[in-house]
Coordinates of C-alpha atoms in Angstrom, one line a residue:
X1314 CA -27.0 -11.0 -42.5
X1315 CA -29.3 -8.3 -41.4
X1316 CA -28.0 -6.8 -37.6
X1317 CA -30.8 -5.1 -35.9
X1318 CA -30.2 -1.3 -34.2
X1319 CA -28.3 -1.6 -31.1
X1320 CA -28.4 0.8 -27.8
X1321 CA -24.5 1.1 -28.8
X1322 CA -25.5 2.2 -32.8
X1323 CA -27.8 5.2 -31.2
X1324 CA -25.8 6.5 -28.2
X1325 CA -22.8 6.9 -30.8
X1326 CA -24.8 8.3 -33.8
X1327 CA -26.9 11.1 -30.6
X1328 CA -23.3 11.8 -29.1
X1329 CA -22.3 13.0 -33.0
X1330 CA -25.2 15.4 -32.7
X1331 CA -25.4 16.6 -29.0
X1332 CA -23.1 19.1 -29.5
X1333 CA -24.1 21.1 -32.4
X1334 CA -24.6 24.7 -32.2
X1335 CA -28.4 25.8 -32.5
X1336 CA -27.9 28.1 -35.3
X1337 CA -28.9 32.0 -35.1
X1338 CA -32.6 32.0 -36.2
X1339 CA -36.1 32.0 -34.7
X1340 CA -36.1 28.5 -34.0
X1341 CA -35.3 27.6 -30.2
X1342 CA -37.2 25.1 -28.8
X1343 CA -37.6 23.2 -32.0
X1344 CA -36.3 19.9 -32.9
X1345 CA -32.9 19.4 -34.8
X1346 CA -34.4 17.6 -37.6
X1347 CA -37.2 20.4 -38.1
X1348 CA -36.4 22.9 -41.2
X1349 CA -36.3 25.4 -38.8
X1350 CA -32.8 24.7 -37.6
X1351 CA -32.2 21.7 -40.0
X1352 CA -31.8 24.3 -43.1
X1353 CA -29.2 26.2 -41.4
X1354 CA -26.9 23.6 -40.3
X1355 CA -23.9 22.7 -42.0
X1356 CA -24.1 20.0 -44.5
X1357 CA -21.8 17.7 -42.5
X1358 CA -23.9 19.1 -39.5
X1359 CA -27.1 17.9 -41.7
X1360 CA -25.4 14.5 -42.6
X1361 CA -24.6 13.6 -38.6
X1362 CA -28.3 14.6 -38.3
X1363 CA -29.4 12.3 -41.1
X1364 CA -27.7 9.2 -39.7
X1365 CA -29.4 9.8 -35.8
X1366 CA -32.7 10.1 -36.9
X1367 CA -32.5 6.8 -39.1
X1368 CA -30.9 5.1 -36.4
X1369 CA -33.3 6.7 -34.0
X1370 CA -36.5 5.9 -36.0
X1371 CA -35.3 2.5 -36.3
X1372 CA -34.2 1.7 -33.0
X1373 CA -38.1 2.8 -31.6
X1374 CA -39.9 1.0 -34.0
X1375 CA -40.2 -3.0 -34.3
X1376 CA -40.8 -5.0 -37.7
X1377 CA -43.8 -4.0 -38.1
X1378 CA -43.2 -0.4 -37.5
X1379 CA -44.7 -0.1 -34.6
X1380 CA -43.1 1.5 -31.1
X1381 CA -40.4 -1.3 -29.6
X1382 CA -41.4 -0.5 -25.7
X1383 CA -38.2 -2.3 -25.2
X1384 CA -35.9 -0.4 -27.1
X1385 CA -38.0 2.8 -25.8
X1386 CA -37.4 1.6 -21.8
X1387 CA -33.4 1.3 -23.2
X1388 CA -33.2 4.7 -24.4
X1389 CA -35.0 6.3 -21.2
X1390 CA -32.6 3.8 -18.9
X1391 CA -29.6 5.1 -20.7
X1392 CA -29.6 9.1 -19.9
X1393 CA -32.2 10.0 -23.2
X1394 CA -35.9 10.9 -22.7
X1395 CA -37.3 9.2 -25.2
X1396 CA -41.6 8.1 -26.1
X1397 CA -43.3 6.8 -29.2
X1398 CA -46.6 6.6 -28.7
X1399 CA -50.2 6.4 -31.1
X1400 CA -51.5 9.5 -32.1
X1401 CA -54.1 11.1 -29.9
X1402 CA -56.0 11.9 -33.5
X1403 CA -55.2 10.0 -35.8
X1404 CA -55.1 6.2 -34.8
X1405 CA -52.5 4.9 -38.0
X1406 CA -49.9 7.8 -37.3
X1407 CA -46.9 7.1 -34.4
X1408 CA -45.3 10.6 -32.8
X1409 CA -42.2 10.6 -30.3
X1410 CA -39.1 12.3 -29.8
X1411 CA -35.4 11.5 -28.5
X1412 CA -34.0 14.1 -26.4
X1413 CA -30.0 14.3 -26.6
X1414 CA -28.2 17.5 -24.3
X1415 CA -30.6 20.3 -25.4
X1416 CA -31.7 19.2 -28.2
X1417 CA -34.8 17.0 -29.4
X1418 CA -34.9 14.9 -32.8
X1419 CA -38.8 14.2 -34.2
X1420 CA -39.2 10.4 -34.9
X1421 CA -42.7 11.4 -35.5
X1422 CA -44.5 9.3 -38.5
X1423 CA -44.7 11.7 -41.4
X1424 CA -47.7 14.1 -41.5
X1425 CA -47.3 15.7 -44.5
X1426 CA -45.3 13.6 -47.2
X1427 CA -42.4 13.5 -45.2
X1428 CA -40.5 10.5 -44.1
X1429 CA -39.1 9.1 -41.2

């Protein structure tokens, strides 16, 4: 039987990420998932990464892919600043982040070919 994300599935699947080093390249300020830093990580580095953004992404979202305002209130209730929101431009498109310690993972619907 299918078990839905829990609020214990994302806090242990952010704590594996928190502490990872921002590697040494022109990249502060962007989010842990972007190529920018994601490219430069280890690959068991990229692997913890991997598993928090697909728990992440499907944690914010309900069935139907939308934001789960509930889930969203759990995150922001439990230490992580966390929004999922419509895009101011383009109505079909969802953009948020998660922020763990210093760093911020995109849960941002795709823009260009990517996936989340």
């Amino acid at each position: 039987m299918f078990e839905p994300t829990s609020i214990d599935d994302v806090r242990q699947a952010l704590k594996e990420v928190e502490d990872i080093e921002r590697p040494d390249a022109d990249n502060e300020g962007d989010p842990l998932n972007s190529p920018s830093v994601y490219d430069y990580l280890s690959p068991e580095n990229q692997e913890k990464v991997d598993h928090a953004v697909e728990v992440v992404c499907d944690y914010v979202r309900n069935s139907a892919g939308e934001p789960n305002k509930r889930s969203i209130t759990t995150l922001n209730n439990n230490g992580f600043s966390a929004h999922f929101n419509q895009d101011q431009y383009d109505p079909y498109r969802y953009v948020g982040s998660v922020t763990v310690g210093e760093w911020e993972i995109d849960v941002s619907d795709p823009s260009s070919g990517e996936e989340c």
